[in-house]
Coordinates of C-alpha atoms and ligand atoms in Angstrom, one line a residue:
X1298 CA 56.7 150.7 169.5
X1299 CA 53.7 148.5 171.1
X1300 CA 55.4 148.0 174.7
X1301 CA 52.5 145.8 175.5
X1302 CA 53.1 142.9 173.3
X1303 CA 54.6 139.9 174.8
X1304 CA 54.8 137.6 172.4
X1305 CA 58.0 136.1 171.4
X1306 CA 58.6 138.0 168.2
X1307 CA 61.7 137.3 165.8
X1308 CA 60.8 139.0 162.9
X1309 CA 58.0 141.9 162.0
X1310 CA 56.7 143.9 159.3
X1311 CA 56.5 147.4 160.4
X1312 CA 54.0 149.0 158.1
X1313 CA 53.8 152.5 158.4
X1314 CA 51.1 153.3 155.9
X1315 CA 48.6 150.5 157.5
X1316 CA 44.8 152.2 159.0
X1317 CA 41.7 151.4 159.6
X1318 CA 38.6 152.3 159.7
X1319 CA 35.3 151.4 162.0
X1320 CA 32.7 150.0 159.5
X1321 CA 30.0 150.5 161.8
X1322 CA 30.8 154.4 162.1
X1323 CA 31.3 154.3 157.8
X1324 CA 28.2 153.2 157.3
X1325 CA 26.6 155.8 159.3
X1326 CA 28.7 158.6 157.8
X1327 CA 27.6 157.4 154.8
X1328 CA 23.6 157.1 155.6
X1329 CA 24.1 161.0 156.3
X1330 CA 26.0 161.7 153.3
X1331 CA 22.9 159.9 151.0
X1332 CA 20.4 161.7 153.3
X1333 CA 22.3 164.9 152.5
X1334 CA 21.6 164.0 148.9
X1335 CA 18.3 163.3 148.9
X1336 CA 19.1 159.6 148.7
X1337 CA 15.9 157.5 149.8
X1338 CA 16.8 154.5 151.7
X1339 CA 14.5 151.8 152.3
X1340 CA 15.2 149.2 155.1
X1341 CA 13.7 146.4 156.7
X1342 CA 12.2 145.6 153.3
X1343 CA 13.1 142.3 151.4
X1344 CA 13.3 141.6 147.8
X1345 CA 11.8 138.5 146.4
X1346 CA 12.6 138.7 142.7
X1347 CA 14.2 140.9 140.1
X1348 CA 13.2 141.2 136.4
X1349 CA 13.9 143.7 133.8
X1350 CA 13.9 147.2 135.3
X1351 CA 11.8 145.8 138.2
X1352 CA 12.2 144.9 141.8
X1353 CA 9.8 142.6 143.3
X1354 CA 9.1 143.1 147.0
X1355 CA 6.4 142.7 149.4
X1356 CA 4.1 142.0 146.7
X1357 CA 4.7 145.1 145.3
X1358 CA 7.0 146.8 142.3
X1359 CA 9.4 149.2 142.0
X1360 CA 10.7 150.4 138.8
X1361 CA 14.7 151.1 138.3
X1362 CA 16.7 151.9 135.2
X1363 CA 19.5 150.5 136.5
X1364 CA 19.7 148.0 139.6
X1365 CA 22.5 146.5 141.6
X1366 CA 22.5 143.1 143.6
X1367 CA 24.9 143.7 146.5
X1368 CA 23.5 141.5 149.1
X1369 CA 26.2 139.9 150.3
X1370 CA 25.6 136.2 151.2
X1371 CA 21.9 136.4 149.6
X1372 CA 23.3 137.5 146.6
X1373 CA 22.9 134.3 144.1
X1374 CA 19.3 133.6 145.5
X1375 CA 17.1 135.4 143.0
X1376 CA 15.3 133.2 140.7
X1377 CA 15.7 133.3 137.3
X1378 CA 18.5 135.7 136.8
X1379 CA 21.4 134.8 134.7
X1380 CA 24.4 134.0 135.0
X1381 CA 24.2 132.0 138.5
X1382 CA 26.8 133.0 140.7
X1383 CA 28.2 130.8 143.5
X1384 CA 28.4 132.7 146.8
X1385 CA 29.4 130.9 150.0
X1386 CA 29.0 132.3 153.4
X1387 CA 32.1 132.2 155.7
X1388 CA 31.4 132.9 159.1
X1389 CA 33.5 135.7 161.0
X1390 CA 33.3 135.7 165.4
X1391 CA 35.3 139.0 166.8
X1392 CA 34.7 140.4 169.3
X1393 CA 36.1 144.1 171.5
X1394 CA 37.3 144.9 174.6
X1395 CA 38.0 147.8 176.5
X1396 CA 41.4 149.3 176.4
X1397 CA 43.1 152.0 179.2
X1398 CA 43.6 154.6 177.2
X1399 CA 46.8 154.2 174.8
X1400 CA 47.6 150.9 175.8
X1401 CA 47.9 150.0 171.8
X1402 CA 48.2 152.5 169.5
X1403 CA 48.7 150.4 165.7
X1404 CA 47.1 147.5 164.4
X1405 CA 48.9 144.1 165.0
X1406 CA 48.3 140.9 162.9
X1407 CA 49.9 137.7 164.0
X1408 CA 49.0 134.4 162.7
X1409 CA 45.0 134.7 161.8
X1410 CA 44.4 137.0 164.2
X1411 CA 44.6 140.5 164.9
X1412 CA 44.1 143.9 167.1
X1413 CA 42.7 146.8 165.9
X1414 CA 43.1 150.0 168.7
X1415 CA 40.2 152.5 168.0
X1416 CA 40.0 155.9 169.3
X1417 CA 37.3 155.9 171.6
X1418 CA 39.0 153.1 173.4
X1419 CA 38.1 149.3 172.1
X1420 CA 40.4 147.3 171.2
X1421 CA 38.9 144.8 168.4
X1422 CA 40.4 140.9 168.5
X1423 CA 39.4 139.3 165.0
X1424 CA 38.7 136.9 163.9
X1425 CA 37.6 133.5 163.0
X1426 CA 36.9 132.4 159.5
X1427 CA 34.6 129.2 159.7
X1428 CA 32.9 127.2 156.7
X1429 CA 29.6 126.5 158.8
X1430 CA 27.0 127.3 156.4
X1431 CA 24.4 130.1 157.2
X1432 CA 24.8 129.0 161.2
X1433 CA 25.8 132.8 162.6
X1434 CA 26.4 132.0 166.5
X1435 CA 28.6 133.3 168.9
X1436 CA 30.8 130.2 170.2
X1437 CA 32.9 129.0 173.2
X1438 CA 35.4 127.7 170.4
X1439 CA 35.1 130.9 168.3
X1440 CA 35.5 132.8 171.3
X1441 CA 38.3 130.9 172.8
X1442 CA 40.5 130.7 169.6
X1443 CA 40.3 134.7 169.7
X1444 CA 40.8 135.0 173.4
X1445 CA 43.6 132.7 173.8
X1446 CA 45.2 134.4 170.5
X1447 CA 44.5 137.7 171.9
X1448 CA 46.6 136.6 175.4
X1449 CA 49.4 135.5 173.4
X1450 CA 49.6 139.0 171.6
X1451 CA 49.9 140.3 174.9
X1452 CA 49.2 138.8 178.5
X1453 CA 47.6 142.5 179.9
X1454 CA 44.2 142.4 177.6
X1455 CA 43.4 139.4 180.2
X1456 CA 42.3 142.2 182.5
X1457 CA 40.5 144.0 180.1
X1458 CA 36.4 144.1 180.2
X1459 CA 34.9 142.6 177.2
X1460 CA 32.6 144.9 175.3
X1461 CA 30.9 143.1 173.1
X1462 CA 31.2 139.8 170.3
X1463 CA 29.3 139.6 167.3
X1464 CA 29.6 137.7 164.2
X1465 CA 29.2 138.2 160.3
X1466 CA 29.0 136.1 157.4
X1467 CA 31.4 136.8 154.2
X1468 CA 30.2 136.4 151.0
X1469 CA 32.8 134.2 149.5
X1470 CA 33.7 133.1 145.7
X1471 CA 35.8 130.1 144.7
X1472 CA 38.3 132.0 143.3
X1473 CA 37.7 134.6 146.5
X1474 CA 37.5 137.3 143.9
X1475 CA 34.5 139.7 144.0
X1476 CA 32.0 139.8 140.9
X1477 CA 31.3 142.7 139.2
X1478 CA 29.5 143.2 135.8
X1479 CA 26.6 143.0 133.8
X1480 CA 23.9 139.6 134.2
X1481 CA 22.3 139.0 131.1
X1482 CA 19.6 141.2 132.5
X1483 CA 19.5 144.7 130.7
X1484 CA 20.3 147.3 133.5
X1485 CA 20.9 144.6 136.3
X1486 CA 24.8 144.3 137.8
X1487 CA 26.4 142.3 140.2
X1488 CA 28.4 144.1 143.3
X1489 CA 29.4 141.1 145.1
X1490 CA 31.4 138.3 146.7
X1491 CA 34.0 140.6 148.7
X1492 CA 34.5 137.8 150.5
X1493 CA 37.3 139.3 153.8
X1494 CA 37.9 142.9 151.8
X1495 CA 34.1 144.3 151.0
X1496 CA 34.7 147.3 153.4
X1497 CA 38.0 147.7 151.9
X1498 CA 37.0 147.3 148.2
X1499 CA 33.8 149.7 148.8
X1500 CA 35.1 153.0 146.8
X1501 CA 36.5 151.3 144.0
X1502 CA 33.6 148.9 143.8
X1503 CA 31.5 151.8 143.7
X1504 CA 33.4 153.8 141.4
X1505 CA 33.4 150.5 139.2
X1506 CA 29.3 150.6 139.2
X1507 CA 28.7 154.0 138.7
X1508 CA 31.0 153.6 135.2
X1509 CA 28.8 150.5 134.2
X1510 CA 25.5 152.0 135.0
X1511 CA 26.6 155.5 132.8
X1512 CA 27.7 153.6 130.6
X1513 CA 31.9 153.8 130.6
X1514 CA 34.1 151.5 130.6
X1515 CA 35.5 151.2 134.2
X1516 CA 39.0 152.6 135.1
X1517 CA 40.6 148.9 135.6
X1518 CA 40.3 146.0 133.0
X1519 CA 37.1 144.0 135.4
X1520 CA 37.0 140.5 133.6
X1521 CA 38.7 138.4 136.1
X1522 CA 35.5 139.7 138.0
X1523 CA 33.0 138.5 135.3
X1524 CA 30.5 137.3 136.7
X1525 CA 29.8 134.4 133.9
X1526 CA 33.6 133.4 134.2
X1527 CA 31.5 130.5 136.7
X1528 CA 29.7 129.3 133.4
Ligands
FAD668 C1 34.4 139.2 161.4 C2 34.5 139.9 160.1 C3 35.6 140.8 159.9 C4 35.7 141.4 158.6 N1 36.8 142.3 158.5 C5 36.9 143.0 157.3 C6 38.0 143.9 157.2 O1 38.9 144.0 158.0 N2 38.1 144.5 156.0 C7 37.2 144.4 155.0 O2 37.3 145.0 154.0 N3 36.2 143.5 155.1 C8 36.0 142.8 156.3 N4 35.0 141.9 156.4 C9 34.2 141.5 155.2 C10 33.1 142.5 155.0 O3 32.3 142.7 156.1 C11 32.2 142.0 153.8 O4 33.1 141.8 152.7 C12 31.2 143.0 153.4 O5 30.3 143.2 154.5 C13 30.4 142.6 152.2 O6 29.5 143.6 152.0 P1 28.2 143.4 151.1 O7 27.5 144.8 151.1 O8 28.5 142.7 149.8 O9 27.3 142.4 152.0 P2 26.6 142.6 153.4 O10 27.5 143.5 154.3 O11 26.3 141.2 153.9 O12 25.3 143.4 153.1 C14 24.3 142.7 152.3 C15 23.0 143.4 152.7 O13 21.9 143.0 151.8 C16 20.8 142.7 152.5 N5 20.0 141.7 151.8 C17 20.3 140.4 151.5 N6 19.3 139.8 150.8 C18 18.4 140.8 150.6 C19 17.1 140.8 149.9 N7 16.6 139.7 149.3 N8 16.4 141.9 150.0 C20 16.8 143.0 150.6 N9 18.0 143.1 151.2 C21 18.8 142.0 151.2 C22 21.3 142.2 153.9 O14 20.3 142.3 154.9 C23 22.5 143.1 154.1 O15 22.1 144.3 154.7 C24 34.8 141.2 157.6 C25 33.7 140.4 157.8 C26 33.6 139.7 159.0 C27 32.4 138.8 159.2

């Protein structure tokens, strides 16, 4: 199946049905898709404060009937709104490499690591999961847990150029459930805590939203998600 793994396997899961997806290349599908809209998006902009129907940025206002904090690691930091929500950040180092063409056709996990095989050729090694605060370097450790994982998975990727590393904090819960609903704001929801699965969670979080803000009930019971179940 995947020729070029060498490490000593005895059992494995074969799972047919696994894919992935490049978030990078999402998010830009999805920037054209809003544009397509008519969907204005502001960037490079950051919000101080939220109160009722109003977002507080560069000493400025906008008004919103209906607003959404999704920001990920920053999401419990605006003052004054209720319930407070503990969000942790929990670092992530991966980092790609450049694959001949084919070498590995399916996603691999073993132990906490993994490959991911994309089509223009990388080869993504994830990842490390570190409770280091907002500190969001690239490290020898880091680095050297996912390289010496990545050998074990298979000695040829020791040849193989590396592209690029990066790193990205999670927004993590306690419970490591997201939290979706309602703050005690009128017209101001929480879309956050995705902790290892935001990219993964992103269509039915955003089908969940768009029932709250229009005013349905969402299409799966979202209470373990409250947001004031941290009260
Ligand atoms: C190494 C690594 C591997 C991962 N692998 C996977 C995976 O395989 N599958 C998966 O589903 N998930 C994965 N994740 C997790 C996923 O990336 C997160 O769950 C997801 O990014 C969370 O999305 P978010 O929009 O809530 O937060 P973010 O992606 O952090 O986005 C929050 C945004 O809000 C902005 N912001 C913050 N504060 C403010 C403010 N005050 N004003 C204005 N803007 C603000 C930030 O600049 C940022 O752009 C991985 C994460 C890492 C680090």
């Amino acid at each position: 199946m995947e020729p070029l793994v060498t490490v000593p396997i005895i059992d494995a899961l074969f799972m047919p049905a696994e894919r992935s997806v490049a978030p990078r290349r999402l998010l830009n599908a999805i920037r054209e898709s809003c544009f397509a809209r008519g969907v204005e998006i502001r960037t490079g902009v950051h919000v101080d404060a939220i109160s009722p129907n109003t977002i507080h940025f560069a000493h400025t206002t906008m008004q919103a009937a209906s607003i959404i904090i999704a920001s990920g690691v920053w999401s419990g930091e605006f003052e004054g709104l209720k319930p407070r929500i503990p969000i942790s950040p929990r670092k992530g180092q991966i980092l790609s490499l450049a694959m001949p063409a084919g070498a590995f056709r399916r996603m691999i996990r073993w132990g906490h690591s993994y490959f991911v095989p994309r089509s223009t050729g990388e080869l993504i090694v994830g990842a490390t999961n570190e409770d280091v605060g907002f500190e969001s370097a690239v490290t020898p450790a880091g680095l050297g847990r996912l390289l010496t994982d990545a050998l074990a998975i298979s000695s040829d990727v020791g040849s193989y150029p590396i592209l690029e590393t990066w790193t990205g904090l999670r927004p993590a819960t306690p419970d490591e459930l997201p939290i979706l609903g309602s703050t005690a704001l009128p017209g101001v929801y929480y879309a956050t805590g995705h902790y290892r699965n935001g990219v993964l969670l992103a269509p039915i979080t955003a089908s969940i939203v768009t029932d709250l803000v229009e005013g349905r009930d969402p299409s799966i019971d979202i209470r373990p998600y409250s947001p004031s179940r941290y009260s």
